[in-house]
Coordinates of C-alpha atoms in Angstrom, one line a residue:
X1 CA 27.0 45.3 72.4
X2 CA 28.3 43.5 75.7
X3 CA 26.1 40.5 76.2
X4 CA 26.4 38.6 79.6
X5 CA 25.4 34.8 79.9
X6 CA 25.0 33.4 83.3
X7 CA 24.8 29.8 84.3
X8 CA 24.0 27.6 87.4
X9 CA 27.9 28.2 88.2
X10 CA 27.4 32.1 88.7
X11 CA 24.9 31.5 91.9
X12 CA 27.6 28.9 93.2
X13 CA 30.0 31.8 92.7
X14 CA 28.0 33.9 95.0
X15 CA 28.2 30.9 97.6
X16 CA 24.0 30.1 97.2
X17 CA 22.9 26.1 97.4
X18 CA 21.2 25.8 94.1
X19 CA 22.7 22.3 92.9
X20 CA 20.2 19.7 92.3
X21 CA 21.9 17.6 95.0
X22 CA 21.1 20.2 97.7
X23 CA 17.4 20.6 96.5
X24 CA 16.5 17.0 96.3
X25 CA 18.5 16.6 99.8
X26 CA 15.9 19.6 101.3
X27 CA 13.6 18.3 99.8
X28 CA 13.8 14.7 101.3
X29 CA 14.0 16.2 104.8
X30 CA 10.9 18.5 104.3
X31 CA 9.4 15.2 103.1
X32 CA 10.5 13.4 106.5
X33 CA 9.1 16.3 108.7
X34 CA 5.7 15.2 107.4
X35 CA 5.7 11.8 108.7
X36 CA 8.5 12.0 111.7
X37 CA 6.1 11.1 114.6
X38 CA 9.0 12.2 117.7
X39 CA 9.8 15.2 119.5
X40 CA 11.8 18.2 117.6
X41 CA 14.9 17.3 119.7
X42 CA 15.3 14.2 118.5
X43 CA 14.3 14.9 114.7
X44 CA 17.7 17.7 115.1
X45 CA 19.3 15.3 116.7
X46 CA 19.0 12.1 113.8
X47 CA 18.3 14.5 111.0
X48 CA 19.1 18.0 111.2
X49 CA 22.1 17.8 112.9
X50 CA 23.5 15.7 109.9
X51 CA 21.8 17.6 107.1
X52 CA 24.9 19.6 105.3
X53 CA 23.7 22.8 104.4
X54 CA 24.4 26.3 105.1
X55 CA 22.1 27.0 108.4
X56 CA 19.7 29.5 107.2
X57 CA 18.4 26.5 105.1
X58 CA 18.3 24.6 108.4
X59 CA 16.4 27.4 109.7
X60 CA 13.5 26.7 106.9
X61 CA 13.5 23.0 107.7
X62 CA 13.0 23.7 111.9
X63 CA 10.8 26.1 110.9
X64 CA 9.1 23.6 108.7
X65 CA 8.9 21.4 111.8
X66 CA 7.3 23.6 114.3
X67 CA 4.6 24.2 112.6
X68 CA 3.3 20.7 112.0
X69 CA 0.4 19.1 113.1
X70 CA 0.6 15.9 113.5
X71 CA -2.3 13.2 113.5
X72 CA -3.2 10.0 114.1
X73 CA -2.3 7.9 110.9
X74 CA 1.7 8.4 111.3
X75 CA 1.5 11.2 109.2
X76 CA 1.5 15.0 109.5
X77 CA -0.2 18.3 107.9
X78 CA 1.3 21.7 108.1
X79 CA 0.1 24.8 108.8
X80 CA 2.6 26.5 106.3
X81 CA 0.5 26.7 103.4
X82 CA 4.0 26.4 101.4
X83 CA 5.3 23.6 103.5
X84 CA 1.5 21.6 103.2
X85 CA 2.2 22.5 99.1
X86 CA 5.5 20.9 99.4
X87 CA 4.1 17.6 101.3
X88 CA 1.2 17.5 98.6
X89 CA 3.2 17.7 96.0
X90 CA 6.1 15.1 96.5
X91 CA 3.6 12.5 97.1
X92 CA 3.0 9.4 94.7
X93 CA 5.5 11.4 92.5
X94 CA 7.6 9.3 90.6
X95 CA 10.3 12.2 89.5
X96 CA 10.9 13.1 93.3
X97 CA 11.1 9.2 94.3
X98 CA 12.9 7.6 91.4
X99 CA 15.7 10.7 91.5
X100 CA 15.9 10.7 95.1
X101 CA 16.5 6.9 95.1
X102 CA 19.4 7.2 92.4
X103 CA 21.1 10.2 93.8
X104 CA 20.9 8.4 97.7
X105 CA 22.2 5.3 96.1
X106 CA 25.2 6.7 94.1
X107 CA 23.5 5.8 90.7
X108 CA 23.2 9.7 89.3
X109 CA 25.6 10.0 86.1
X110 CA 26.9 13.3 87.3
X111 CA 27.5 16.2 89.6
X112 CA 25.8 18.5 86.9
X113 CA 22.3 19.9 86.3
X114 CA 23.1 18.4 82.9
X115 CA 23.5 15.0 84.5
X116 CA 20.4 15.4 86.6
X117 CA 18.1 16.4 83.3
X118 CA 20.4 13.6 81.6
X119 CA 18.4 11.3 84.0
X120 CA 15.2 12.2 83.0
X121 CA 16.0 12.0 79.3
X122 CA 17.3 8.2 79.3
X123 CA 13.6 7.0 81.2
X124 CA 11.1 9.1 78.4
X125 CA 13.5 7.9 75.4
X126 CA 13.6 4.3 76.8
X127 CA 9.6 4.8 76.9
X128 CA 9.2 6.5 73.9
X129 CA 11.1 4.1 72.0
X130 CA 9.6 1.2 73.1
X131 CA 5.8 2.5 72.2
X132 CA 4.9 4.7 69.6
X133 CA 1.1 4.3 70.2
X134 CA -0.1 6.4 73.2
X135 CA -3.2 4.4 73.4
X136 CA -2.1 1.4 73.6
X137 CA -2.3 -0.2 77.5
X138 CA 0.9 0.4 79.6
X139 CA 3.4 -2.1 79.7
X140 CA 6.8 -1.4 79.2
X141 CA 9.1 -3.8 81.3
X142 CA 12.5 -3.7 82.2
X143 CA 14.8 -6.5 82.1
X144 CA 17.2 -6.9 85.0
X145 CA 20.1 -5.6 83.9
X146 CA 18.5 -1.8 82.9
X147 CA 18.2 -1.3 87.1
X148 CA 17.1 2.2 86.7
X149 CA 14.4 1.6 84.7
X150 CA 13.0 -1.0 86.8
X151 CA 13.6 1.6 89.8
X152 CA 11.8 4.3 87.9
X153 CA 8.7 1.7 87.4
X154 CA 8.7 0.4 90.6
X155 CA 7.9 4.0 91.8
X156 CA 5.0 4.7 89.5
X157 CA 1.4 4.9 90.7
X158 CA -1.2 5.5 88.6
X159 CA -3.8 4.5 91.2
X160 CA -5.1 8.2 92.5
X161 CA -4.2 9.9 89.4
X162 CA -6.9 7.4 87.1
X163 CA -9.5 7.2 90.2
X164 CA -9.3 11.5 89.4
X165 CA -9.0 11.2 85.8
X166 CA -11.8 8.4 85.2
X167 CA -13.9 8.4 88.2
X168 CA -15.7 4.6 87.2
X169 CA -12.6 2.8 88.0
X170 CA -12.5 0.1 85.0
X171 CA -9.6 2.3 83.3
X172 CA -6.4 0.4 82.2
X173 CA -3.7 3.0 82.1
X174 CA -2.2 3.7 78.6
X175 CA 1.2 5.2 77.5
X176 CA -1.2 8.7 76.9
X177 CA -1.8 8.7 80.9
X178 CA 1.8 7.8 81.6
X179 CA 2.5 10.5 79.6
X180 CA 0.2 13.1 81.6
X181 CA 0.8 11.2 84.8
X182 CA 4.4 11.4 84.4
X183 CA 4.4 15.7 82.9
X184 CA 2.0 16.2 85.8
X185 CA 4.8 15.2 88.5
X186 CA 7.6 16.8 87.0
X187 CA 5.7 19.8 87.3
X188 CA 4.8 19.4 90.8
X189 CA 8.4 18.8 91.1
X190 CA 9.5 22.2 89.5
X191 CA 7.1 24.2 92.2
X192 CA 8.8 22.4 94.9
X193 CA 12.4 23.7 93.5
X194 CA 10.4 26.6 93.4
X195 CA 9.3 27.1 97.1
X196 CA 12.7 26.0 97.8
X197 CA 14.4 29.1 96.0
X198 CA 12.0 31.4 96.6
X199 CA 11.5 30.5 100.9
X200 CA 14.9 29.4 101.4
X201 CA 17.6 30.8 99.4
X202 CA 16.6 34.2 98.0
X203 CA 15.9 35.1 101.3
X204 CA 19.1 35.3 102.0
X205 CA 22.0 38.3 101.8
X206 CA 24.6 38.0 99.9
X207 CA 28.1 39.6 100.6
X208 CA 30.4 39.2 97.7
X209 CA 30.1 40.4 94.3
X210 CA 32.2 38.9 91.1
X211 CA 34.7 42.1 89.7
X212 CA 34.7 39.6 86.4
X213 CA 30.9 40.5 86.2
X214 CA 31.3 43.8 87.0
X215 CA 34.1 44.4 84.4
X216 CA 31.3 43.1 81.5
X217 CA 29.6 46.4 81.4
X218 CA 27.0 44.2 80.5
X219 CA 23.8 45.8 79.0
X220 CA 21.7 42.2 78.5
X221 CA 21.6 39.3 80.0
X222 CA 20.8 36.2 79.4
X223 CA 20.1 34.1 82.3
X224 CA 19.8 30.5 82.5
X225 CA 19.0 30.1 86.2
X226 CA 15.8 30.7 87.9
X227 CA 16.6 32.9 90.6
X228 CA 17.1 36.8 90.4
X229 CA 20.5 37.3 91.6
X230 CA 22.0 38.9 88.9
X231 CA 18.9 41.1 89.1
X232 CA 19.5 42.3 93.0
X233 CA 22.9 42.5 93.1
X234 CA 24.7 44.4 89.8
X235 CA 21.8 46.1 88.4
X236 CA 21.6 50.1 88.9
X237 CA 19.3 51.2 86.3
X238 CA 16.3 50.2 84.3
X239 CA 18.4 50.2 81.0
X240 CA 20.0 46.6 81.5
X241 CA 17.8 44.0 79.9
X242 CA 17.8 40.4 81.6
X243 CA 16.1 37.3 79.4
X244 CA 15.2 34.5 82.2
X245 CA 15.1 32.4 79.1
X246 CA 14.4 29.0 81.6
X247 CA 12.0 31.1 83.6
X248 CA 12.3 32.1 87.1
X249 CA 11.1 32.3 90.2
X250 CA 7.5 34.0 91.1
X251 CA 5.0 34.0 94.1
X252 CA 2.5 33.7 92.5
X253 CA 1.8 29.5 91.6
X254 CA -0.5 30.0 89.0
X255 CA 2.3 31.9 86.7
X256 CA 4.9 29.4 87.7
X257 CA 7.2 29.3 84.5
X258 CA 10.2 27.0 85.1
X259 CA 11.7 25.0 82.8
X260 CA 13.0 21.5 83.3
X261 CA 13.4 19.7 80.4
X262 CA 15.5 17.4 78.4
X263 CA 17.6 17.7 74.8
X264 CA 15.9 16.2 71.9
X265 CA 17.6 12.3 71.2
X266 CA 16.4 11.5 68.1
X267 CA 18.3 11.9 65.2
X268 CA 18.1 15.0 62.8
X269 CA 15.7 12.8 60.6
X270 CA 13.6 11.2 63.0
X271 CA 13.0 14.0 65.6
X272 CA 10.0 15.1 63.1
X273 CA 8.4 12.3 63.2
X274 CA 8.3 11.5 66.7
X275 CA 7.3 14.0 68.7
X276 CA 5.0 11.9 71.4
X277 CA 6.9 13.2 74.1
X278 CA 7.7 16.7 72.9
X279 CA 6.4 18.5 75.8
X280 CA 9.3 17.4 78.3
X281 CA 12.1 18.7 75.4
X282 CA 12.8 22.4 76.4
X283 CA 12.0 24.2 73.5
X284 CA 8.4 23.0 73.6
X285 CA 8.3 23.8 77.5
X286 CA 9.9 27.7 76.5
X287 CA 7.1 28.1 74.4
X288 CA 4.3 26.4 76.0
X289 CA 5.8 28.3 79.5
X290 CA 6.0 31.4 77.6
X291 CA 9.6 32.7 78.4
X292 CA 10.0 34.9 75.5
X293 CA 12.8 35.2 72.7
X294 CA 13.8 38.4 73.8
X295 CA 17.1 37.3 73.2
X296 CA 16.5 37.0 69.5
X297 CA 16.2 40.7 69.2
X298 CA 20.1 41.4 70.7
X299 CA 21.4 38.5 68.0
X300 CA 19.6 41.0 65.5
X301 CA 21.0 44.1 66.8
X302 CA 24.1 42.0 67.0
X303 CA 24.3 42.2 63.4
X304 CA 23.3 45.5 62.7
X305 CA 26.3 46.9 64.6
X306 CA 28.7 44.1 63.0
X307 CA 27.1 45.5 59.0
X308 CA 27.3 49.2 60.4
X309 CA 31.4 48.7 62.2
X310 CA 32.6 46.7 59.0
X311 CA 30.3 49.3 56.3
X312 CA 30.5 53.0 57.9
X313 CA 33.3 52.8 60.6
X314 CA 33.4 56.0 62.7
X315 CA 37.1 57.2 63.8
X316 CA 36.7 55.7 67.3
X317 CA 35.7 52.2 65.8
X318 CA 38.8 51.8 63.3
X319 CA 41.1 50.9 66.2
X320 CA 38.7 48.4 67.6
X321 CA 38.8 44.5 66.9
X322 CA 35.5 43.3 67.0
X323 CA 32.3 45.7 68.0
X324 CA 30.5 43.1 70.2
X325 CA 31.4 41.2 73.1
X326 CA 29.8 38.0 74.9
X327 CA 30.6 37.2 77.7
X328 CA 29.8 33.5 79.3
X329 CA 30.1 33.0 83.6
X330 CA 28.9 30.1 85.3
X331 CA 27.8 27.8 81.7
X332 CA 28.8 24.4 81.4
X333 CA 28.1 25.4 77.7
X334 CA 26.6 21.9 77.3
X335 CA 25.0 21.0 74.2
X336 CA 21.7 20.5 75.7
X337 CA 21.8 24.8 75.5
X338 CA 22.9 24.9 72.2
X339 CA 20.7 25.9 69.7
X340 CA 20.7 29.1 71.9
X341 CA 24.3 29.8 72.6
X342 CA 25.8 28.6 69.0
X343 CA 23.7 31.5 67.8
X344 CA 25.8 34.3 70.0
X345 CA 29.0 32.7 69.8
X346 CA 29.5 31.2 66.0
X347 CA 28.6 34.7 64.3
X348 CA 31.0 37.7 62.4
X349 CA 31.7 40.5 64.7
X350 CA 31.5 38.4 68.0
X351 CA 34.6 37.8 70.6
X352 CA 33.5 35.3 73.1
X353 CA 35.5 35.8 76.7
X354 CA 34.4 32.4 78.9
X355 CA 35.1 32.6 82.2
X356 CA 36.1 29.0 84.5
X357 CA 37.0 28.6 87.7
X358 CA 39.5 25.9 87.4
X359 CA 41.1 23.8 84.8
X360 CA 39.0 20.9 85.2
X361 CA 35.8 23.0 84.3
X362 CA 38.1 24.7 81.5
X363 CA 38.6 21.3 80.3
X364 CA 35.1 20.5 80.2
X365 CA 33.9 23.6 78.9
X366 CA 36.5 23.2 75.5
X367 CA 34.7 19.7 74.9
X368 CA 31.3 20.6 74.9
X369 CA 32.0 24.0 73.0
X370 CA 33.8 20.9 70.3
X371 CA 30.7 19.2 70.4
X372 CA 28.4 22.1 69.8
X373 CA 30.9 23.7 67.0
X374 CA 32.9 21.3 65.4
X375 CA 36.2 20.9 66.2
X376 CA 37.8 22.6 63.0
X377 CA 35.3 25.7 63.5
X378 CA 36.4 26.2 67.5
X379 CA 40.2 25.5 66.6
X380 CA 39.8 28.6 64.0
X381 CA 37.8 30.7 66.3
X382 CA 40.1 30.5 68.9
X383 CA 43.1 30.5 66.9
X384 CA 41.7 33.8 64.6
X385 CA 43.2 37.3 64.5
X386 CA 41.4 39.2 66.5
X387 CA 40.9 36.0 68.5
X388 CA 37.2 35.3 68.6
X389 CA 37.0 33.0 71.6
X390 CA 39.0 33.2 74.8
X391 CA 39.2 32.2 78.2
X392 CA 39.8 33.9 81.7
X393 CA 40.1 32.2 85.0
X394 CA 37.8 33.6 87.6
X395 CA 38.7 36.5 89.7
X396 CA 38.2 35.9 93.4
X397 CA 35.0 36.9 94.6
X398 CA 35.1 40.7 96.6
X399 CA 33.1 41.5 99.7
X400 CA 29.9 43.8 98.5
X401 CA 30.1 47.4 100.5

């Protein structure tokens, strides 16, 4: 079997803007359109013209602008239902604010999505940690020097979210409505990256095509970004399997499936008994968002062909190495995807070719892949004969005919 996994890095490849830092930076000047009380020249003219991003993504946000209706409390509706659904949802949201204000500020750990989920994960474990019981009254509190979690506080309003959740009023909010409150606005989050994919980038052609990708002969692929480029660009016929195991993007808002969520941080014995804050840890959200295990099925047939190539080899096989190949584009292989990738990588019968574009990323890649094997396990495998892991600098990209 030749099994393809693409990461974020495979749409940067094919030149699209889907970094967290250029969603978060549309997204804060949508969120400006909706209270920006000049002229369209003069919101170009302070905004646009410095907004750095490719200009079919300008084009959304001046298309955003024209059709906004401004009224008379310094504020502005839209008549783009997906724009109005943008405004809705960024407001009194805590993810949007408190990651805006770190990225703006310089504060964000990393360049990664890894980093950017890494942000979320330190504020729920700091919470989690601190309370076990959900019903007690919220009142965590943050010390001076923890800045972030004192930014991340400062931003969190419980005030319409209890008014709609206990109309009388004489609720004291309690770790169990941080916990909704909180869930709730990461998932008005995700629709925005959603809207943002979907209206913005999707929309666009693309004009190169990745001969590494092409050379897999790929037959399944699992994908951990959101959007379906793989899908439009190198599939030709309805035998080639793709597992968006994260989700991906749809139209329709009700069946919105997107994962963002964080690695588990407790330990191997604790991580069954606390579990208060499950539903932000991705396995939970792949269940509860229902994007399959199809994947499960390939490790199985995986090992049917491995028992069948070492049991009854045919004449063709006897000259081959390994019977199947998986193939890794655009992954930081980072550990927080490892329960998933260990399983196709650190099996008999597997040769792993994992593709970088520069030695910096190669570097980084051979740490995590450390982390998530072992060291003595990943200095075998890639010292074995036939050599079970590998890696291959990218190709340049091609023009598409």
């Amino acid at each position: 079997m030749n099994i393809l996994i693409i990461g974020n890095g495979f749409d940067l490849a094919h030149n699209l803007p889907t970094k967290y830092t250029d969603i978060l930076e549309f997204l804060r000047i949508i969120k400006i359109t909706s209270t920006w009380m000049g002229d369209q020249p003069s919101f170009i003219s302070k905004h646009l013209n410095n907004y750095n991003a490719p200009i079919y993504v300008k084009n959304c946000v001046e298309n955003a602008f024209s059709t906004r209706q401004p009224n008379l409390h310094k504020s502005a509706s839209n008549s783009n239902l997906l724009v109005q659904e943008i405004y809705d949802n960024l407001t009194d949201n805590v993810w949007y604010e408190y990651l805006l204000d770190i990225y703006t500020k310089g504060k964000m750990k990393g360049i990664n999505w890894i980093d950017f989920e890494s942000e979320i994960s330190s504020i729920i474990e700091q919470i989690d940690r601190y309370q076990e019981n959900l019903y007690m009254p919220f009142d965590i509190k943050s010390s001076d020097e923890n800045e972030k979690l004192k930014s991340f506080l400062s931003k969190l309003n419980f005030e319409a979210f209890i008014e709609n959740k206990y109309p009388d009023k004489s609720h004291i909010p309690t770790y169990r409505d941080f916990l909704d409150k909180s869930y709730y606005d990461l998932r008005r989050f995700v629709r925005c990256m959603e809207i943002y994919l979907l209206e913005c980038v999707e929309k666009q052609p693309i004009n190169i095509l990745s001969q590494d990708i092409i050379n897999t002969n790929a037959n399944s692929i699992l994908c951990f970004n959101y959007t379906h480029t793989y899908e439009k660009l190198y599939v030709n016929n309805d035998k080639v399997k793709i597992h968006y195991l994260h989700g991906k993007t749809q139209h329709n808002i009700a069946s919105n499936n997107m994962v963002l969520g964080i690695d588990e941080y407790y330990s191997t014995y604790e991580k069954d008994q606390h579990t208060n804050y499950n539903i932000y840890k991705k396995f939970t959200q792949r269940v509860i968002n229902e994007t399959g295990f199809l994947y499960r099925n390939w490790i199985a047939k995986m090992d049917d062909v491995t028992y069948k190539f070492r049991n009854y080899p045919t004449l063709e096989e006897t000259g081959a190495s390994l019977p199947n190949n998986v193939y890794i584009f655009g992954h930081s292989l980072d550990i927080t995807d490892k329960d998933v990738i260990r399983d196709f990588i650190n099996r008999d019968g597997v040769k792993t070719t994992i593709f970088y574009y520069d030695k910096q990323q190669q570097t980084q890649q051979i740490a995590n892949l450390v982390k998530m094997l072992g060291q003595d396990t990943f200095i075998n495998m890639i010292n074995s004969i036939p050599q079970r892991i590998c890696f291959v600098q990218q190709q340049p990209m091609i023009p598409k005919n």
